[in-house]
Short mmCIF file of N, CA, C and O in Angstrom, two decimals:
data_model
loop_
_atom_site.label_atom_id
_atom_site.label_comp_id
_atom_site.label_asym_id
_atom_site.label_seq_id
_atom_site.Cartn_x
_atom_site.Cartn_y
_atom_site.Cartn_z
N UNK L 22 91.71 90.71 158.05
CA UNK L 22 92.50 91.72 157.37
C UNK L 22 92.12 91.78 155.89
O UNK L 22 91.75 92.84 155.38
N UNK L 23 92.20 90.68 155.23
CA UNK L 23 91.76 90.56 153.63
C UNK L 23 90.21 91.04 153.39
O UNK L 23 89.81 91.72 152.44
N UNK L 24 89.48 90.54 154.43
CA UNK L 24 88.07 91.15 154.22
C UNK L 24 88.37 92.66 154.04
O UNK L 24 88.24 93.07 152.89
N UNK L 25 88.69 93.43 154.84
CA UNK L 25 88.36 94.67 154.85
C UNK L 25 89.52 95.20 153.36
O UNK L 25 89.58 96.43 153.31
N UNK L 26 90.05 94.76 152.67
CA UNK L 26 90.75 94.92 151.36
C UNK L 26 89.61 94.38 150.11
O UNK L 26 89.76 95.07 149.10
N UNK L 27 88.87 93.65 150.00
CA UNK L 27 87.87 93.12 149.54
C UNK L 27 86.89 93.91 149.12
O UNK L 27 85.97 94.23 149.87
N UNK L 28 87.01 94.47 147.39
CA UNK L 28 85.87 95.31 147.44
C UNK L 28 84.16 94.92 147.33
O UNK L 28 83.81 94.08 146.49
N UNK L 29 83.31 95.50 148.10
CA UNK L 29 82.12 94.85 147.70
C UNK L 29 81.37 94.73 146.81
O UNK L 29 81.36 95.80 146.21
N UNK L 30 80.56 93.85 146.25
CA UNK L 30 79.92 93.75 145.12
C UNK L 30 79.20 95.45 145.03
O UNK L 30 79.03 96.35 145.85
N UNK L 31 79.06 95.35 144.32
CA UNK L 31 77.80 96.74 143.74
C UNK L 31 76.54 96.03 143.92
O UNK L 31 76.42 94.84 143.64
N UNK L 32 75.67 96.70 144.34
CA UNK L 32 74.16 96.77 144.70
C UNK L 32 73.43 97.64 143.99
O UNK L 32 73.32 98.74 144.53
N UNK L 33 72.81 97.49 142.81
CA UNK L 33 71.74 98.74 141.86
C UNK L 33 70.53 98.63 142.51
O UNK L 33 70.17 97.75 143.29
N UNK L 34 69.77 99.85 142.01
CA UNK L 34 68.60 99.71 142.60
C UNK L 34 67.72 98.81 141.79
O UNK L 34 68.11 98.13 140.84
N UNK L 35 66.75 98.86 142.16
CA UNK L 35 65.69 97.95 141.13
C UNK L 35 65.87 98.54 139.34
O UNK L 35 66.12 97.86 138.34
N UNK L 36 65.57 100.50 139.51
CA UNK L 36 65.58 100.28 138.31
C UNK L 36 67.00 100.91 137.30
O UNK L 36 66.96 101.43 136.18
N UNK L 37 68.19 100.63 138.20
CA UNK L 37 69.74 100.95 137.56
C UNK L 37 69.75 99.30 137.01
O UNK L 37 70.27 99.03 135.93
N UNK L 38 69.02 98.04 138.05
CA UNK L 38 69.12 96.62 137.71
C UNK L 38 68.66 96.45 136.12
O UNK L 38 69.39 95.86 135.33
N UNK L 39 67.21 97.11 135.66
CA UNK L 39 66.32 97.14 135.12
C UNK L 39 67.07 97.69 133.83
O UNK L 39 67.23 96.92 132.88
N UNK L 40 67.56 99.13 133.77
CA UNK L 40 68.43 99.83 132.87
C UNK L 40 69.65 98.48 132.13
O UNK L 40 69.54 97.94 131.04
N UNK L 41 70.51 98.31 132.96
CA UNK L 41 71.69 97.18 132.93
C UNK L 41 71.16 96.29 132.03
O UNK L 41 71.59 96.27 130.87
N UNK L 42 70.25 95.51 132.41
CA UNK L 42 69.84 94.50 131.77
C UNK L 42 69.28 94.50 130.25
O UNK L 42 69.33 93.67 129.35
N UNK L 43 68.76 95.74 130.34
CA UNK L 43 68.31 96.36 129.09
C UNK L 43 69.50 96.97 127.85
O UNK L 43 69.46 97.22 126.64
N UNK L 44 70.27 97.02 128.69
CA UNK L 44 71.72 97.85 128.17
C UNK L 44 72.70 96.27 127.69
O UNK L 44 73.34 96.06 126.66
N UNK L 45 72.55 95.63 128.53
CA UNK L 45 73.53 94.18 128.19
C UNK L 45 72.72 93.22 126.99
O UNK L 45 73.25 92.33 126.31
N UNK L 46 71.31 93.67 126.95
CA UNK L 46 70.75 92.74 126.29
C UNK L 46 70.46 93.13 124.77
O UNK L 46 70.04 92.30 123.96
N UNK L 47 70.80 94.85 124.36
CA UNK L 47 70.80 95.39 123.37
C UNK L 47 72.36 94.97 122.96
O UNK L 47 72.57 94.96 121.75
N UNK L 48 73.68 94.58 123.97
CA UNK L 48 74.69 94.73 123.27
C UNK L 48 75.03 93.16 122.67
O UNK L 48 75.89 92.78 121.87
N UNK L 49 73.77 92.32 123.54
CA UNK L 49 74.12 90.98 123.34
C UNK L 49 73.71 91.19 121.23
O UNK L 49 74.35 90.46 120.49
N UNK L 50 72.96 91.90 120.77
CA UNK L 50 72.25 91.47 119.54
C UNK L 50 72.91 92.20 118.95
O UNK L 50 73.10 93.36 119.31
N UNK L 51 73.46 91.62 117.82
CA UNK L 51 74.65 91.62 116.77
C UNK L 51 74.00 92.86 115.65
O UNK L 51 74.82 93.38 114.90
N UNK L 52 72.59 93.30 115.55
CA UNK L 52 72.40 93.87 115.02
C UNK L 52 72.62 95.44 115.47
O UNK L 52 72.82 96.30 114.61
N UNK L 53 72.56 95.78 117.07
CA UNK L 53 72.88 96.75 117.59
C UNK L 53 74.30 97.58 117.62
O UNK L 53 75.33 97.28 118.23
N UNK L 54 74.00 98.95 116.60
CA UNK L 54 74.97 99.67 116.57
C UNK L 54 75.50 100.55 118.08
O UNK L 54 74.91 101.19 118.95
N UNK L 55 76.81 100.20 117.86
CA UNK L 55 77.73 101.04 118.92
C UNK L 55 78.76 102.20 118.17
O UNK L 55 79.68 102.09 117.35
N UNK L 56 78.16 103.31 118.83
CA UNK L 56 79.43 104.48 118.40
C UNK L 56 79.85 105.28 119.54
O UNK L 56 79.23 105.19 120.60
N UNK L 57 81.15 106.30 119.39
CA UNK L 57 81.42 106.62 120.62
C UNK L 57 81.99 107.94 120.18
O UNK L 57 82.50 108.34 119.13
N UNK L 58 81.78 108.36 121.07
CA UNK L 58 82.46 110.02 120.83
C UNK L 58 83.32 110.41 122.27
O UNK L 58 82.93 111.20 123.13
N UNK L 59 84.51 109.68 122.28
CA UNK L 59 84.72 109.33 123.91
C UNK L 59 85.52 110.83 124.06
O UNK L 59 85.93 111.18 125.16
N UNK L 60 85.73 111.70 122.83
CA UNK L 60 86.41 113.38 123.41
C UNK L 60 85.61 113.81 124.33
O UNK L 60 85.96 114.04 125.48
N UNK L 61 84.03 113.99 123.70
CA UNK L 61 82.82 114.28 123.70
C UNK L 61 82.08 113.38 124.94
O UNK L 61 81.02 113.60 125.53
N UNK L 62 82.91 112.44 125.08
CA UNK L 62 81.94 111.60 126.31
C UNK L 62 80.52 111.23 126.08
O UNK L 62 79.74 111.37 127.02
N UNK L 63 80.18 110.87 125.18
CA UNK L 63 79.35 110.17 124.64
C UNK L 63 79.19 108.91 123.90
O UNK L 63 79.91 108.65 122.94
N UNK L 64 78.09 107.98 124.41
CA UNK L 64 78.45 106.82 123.47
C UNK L 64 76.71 106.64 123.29
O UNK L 64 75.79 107.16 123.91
N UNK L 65 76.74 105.48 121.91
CA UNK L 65 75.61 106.00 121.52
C UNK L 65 75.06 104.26 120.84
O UNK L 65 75.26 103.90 119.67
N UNK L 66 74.38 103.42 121.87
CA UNK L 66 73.90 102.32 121.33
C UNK L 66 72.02 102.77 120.20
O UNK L 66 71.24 103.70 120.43
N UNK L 67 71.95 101.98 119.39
CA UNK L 67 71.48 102.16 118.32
C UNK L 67 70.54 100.23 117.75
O UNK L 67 70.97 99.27 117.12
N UNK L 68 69.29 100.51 118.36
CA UNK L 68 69.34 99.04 117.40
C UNK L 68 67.74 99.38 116.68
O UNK L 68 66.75 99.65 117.36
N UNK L 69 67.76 99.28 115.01
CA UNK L 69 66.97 100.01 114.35
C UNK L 69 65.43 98.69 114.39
O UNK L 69 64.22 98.92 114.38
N UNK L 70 66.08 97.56 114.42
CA UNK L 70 64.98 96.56 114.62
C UNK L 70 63.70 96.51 115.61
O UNK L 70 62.50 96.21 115.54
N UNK L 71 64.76 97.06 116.74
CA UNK L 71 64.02 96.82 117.87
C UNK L 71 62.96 98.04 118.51
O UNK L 71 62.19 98.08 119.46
N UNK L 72 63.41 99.08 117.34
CA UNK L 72 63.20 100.55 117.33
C UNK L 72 63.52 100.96 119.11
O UNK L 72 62.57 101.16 119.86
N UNK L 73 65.13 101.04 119.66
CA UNK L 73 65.21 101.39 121.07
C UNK L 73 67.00 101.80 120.43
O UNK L 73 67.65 101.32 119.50
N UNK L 74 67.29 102.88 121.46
CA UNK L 74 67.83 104.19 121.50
C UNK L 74 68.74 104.17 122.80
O UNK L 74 68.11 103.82 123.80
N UNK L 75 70.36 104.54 123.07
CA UNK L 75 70.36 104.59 124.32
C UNK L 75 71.79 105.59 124.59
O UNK L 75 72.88 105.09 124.31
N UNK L 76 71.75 106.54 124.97
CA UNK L 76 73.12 107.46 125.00
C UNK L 76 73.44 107.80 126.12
O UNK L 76 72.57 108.45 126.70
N UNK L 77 74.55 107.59 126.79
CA UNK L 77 74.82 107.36 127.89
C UNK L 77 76.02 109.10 127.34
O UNK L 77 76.38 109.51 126.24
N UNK L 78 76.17 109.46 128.32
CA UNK L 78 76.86 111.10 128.65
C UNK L 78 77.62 110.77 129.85
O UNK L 78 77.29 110.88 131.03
N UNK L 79 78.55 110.40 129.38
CA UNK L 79 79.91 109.79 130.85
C UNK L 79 79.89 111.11 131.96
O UNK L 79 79.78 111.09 133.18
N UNK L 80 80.07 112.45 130.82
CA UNK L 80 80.64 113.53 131.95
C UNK L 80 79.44 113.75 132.50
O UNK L 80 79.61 114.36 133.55
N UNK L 81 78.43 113.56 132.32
CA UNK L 81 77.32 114.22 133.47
C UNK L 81 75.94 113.26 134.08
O UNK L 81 74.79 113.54 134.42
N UNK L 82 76.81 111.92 133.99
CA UNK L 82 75.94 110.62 134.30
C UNK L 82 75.20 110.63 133.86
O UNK L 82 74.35 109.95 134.45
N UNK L 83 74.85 111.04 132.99
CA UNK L 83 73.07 110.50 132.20
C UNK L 83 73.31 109.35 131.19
O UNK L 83 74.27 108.78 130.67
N UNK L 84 71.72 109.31 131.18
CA UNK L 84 71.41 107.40 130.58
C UNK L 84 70.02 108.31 129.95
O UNK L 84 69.20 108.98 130.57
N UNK L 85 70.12 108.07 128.58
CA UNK L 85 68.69 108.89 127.87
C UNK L 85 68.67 107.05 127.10
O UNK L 85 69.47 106.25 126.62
N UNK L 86 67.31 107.15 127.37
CA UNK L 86 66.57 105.40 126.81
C UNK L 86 65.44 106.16 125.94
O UNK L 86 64.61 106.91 126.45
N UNK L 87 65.52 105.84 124.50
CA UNK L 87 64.33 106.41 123.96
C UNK L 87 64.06 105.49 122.64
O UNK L 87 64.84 105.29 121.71
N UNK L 88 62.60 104.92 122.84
CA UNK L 88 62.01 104.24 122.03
C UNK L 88 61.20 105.10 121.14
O UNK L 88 61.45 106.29 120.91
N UNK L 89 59.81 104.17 120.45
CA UNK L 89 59.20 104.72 119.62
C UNK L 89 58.17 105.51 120.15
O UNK L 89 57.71 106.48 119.57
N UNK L 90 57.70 104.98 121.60
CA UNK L 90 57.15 105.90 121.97
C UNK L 90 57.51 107.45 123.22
O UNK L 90 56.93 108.51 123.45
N UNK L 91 58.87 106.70 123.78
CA UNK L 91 59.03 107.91 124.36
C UNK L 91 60.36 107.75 124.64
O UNK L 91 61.02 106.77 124.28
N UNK L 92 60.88 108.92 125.44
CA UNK L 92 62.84 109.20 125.84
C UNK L 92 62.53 109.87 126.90
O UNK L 92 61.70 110.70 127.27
N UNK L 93 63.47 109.24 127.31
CA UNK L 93 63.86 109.22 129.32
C UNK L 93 64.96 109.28 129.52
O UNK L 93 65.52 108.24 129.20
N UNK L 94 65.87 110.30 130.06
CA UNK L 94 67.04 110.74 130.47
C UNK L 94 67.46 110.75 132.03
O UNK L 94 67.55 111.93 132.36
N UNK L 95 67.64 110.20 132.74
CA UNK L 95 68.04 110.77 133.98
C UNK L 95 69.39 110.71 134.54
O UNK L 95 70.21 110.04 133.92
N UNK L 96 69.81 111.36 135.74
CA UNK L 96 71.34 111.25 136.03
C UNK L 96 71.22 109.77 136.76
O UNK L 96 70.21 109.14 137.08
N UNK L 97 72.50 109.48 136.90
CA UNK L 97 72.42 108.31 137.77
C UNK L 97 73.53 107.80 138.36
O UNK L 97 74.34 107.78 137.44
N UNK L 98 74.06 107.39 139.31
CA UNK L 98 75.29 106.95 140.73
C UNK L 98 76.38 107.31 139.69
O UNK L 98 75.85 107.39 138.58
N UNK L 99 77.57 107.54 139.66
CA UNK L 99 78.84 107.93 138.63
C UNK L 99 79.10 106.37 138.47
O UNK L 99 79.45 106.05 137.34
N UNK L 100 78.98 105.28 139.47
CA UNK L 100 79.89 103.95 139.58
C UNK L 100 78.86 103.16 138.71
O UNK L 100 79.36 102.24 138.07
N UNK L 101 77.64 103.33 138.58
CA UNK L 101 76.49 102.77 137.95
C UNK L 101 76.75 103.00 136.46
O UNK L 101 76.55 102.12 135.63
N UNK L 102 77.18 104.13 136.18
CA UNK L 102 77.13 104.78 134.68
C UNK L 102 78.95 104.18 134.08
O UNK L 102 79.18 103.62 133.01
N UNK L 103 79.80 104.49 134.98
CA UNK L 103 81.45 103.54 134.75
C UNK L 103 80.80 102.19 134.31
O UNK L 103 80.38 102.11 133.15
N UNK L 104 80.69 101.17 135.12
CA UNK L 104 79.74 100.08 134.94
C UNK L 104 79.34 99.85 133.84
O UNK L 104 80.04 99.22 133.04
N UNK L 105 78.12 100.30 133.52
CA UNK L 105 77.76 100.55 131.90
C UNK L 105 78.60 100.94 131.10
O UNK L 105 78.71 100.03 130.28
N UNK L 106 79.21 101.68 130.86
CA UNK L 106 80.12 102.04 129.77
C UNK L 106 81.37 101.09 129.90
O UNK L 106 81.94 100.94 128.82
N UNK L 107 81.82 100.54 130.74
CA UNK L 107 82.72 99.38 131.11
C UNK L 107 81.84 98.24 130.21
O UNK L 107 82.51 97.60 129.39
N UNK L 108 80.64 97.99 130.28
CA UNK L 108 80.34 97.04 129.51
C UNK L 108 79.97 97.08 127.74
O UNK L 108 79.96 96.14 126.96
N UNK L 109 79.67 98.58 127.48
CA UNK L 109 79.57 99.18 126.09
C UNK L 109 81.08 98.96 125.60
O UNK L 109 81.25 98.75 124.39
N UNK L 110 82.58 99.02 126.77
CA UNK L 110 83.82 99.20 125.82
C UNK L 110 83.94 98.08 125.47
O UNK L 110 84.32 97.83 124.32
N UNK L 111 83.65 97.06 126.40
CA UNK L 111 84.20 96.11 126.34
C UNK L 111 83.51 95.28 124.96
O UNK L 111 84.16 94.60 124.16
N UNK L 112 82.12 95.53 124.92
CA UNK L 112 81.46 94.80 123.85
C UNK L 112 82.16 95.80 122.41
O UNK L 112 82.22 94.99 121.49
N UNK L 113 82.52 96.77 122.06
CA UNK L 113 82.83 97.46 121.31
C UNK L 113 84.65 96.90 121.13
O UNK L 113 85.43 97.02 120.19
N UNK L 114 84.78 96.35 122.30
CA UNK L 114 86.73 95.93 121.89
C UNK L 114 86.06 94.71 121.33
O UNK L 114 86.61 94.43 120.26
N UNK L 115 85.05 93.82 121.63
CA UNK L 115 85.07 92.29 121.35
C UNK L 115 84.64 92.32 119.58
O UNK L 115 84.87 91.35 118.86
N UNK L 116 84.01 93.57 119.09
CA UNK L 116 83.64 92.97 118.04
C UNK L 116 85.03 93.68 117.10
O UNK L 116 85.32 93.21 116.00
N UNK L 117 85.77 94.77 117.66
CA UNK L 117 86.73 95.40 117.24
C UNK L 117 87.88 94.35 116.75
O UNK L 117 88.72 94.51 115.86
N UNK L 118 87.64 93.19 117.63
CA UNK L 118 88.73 92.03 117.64
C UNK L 118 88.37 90.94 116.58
O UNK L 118 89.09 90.13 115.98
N UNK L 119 87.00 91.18 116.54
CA UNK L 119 86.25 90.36 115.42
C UNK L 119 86.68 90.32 114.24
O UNK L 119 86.96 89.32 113.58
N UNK L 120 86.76 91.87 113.85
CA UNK L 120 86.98 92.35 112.67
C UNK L 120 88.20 92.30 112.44
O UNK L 120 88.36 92.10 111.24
N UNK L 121 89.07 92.37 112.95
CA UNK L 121 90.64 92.44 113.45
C UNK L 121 90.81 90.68 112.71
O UNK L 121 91.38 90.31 111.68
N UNK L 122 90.34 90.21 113.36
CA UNK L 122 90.62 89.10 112.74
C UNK L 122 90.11 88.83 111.26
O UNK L 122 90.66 88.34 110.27
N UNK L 123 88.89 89.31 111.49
CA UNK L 123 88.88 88.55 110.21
C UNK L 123 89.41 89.22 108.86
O UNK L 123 89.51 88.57 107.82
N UNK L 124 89.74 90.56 108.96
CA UNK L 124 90.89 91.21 107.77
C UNK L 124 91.89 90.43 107.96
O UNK L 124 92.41 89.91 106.97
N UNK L 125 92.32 90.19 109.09
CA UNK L 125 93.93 89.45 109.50
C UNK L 125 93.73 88.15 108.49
O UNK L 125 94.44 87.94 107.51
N UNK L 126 92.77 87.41 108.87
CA UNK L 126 92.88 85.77 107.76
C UNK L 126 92.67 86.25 106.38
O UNK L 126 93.31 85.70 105.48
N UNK L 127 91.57 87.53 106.01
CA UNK L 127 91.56 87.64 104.64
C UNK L 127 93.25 88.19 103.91
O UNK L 127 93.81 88.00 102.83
N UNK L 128 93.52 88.78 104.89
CA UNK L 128 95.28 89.12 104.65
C UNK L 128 96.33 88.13 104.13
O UNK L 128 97.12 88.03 103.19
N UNK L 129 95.91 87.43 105.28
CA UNK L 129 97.01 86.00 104.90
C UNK L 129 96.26 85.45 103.70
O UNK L 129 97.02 85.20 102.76
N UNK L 130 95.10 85.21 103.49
CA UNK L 130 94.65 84.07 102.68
C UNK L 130 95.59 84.68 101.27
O UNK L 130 96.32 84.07 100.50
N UNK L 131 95.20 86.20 101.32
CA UNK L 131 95.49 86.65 99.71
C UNK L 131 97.23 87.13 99.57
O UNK L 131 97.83 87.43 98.54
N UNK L 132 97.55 87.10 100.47
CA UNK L 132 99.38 86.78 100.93
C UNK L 132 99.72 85.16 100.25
O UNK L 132 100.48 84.94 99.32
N UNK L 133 98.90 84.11 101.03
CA UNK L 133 99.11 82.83 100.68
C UNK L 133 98.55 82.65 99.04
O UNK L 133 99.51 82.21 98.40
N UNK L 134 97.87 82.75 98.54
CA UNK L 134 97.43 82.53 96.84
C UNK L 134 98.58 83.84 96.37
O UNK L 134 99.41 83.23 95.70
N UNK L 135 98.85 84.81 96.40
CA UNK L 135 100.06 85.19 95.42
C UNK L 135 101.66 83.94 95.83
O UNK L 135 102.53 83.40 95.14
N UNK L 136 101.42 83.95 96.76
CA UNK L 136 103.12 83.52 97.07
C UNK L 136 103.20 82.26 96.10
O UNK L 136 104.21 81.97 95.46
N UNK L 137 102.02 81.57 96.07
CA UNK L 137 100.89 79.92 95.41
C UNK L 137 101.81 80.86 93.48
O UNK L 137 102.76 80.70 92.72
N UNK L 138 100.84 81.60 93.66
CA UNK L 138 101.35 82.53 92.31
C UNK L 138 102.57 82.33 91.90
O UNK L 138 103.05 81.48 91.15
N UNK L 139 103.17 83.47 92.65
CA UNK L 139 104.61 83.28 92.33
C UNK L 139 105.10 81.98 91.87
O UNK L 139 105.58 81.79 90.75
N UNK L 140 104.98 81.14 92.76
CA UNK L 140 105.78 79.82 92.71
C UNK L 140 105.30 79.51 91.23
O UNK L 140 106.12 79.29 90.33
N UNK L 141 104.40 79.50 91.10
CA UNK L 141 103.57 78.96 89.64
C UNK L 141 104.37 79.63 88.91
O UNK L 141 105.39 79.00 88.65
N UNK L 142 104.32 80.99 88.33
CA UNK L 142 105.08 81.86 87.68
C UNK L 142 106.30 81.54 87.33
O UNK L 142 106.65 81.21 86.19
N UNK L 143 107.31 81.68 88.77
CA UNK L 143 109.15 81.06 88.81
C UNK L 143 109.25 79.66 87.71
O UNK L 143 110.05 79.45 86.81
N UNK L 144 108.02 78.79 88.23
CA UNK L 144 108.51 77.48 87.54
C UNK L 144 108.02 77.38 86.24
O UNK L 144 108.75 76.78 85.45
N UNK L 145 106.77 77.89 85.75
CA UNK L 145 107.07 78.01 84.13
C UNK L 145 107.70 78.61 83.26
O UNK L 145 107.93 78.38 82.07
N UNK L 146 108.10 79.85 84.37
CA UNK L 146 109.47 81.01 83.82
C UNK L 146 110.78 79.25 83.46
O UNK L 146 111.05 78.85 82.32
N UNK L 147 111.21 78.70 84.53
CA UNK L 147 111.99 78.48 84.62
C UNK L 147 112.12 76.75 83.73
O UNK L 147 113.13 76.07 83.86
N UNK L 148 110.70 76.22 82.74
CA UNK L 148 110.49 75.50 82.06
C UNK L 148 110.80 75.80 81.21
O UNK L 148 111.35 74.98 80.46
N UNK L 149 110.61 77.21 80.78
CA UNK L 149 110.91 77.75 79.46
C UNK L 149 112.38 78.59 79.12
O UNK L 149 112.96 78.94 78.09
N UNK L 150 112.62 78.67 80.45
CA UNK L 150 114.40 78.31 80.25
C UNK L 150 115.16 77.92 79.69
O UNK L 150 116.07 78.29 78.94
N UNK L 151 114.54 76.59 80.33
CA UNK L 151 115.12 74.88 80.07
C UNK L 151 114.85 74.78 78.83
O UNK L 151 115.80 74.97 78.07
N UNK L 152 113.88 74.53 78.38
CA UNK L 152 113.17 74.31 77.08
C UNK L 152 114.10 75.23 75.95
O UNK L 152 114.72 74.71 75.02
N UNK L 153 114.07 76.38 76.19
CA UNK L 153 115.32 77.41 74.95
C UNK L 153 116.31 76.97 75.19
O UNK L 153 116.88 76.77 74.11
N UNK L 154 117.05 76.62 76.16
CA UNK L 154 118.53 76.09 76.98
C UNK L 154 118.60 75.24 75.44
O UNK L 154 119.09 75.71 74.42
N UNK L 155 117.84 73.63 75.61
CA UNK L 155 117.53 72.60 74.87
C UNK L 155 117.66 72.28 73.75
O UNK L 155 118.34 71.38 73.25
N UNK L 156 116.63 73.46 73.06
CA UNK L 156 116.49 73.30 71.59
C UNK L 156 118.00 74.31 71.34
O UNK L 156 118.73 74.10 70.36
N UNK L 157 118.28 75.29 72.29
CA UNK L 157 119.63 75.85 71.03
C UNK L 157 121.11 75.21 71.45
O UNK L 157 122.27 75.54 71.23
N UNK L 158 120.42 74.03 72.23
CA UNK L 158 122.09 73.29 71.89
C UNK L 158 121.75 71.81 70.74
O UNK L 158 122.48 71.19 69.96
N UNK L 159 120.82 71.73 70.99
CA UNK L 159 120.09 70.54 69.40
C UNK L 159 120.47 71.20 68.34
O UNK L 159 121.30 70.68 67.60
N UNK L 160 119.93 72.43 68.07
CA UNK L 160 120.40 73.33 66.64
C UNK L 160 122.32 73.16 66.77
O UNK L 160 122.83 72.33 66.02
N UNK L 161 123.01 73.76 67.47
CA UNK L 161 123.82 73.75 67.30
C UNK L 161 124.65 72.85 66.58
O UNK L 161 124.29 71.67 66.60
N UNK L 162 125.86 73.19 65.84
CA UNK L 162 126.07 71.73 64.85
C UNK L 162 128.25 72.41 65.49
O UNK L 162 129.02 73.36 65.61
N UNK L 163 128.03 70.73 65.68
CA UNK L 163 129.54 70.76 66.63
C UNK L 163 130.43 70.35 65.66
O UNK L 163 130.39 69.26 65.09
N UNK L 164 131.38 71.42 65.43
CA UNK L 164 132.94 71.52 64.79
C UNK L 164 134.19 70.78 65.38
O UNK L 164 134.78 70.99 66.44
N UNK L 165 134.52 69.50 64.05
CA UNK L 165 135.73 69.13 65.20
C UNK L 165 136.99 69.29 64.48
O UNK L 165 138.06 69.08 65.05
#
């Protein structure tokens, strides 16, 4: 019964395998730009080092791969092209989270050095209080 609920792996062809790998291995390198135009259904990997190109067109399955010497577009399975772009969001949420964080600690850090501030501030405010408190009851000259 559970078998037949069990969805099956996906099977690519040699060269949807070939594409994938090429597609996971541009998103593995930190230098490769990701943008998206997801109204537009377009997303648009970018890595200027490697001089390679790759725009995937959700609404009409295409995969355009274009290097320095040439660009290749073709349609390809709808579940093949989900797939890919399942792995473009996901690398695009991971570094989204990256950044997320790391404004988040620069946030706190500069939250934590004013509050550091303040405190500094309150207590020499509150030395020099003391200190006037001090001297104008010394001046004072007591009547009996």
């Amino acid at each position: 019964m559970f078998n037949l609920l069990r969805r099956k792996p996906r099977v690519y062809t040699k060269i949807e395998n070939h594409i994938f790998g090429i597609i996971t291995e541009l998103l593995k390198l930190s230098n490769t730009d990701i943008n998206c135009d997801e109204l537009g259904g377009k997303y648009y990997l970018s890595n200027e080092e490697q001089h390679f190109k790759v725009t995937v067109l959700s609404n009409d399955y295409v995969i355009r791969l274009t290097n320095t010497h040439d660009s290749v577009a073709e349609k390809y399975d709808k579940l093949f092209v989900e797939d890919v772009l399942k792995a473009i969001k996901e690398e695009k949420h991971r570094r989204m989270e990256v950044v997320y964080d790391s404004i988040n600690n620069s946030i706190e850090k500069m939250a934590e050095r004013l509050h550091n501030t303040l405190i500094e501030t309150n207590e020499l405010e509150t030395q020099k209080v003391r200190r006037l408190e001090t001297k104008h009851t010394k001046t004072k000259k007591v009547n009996y």
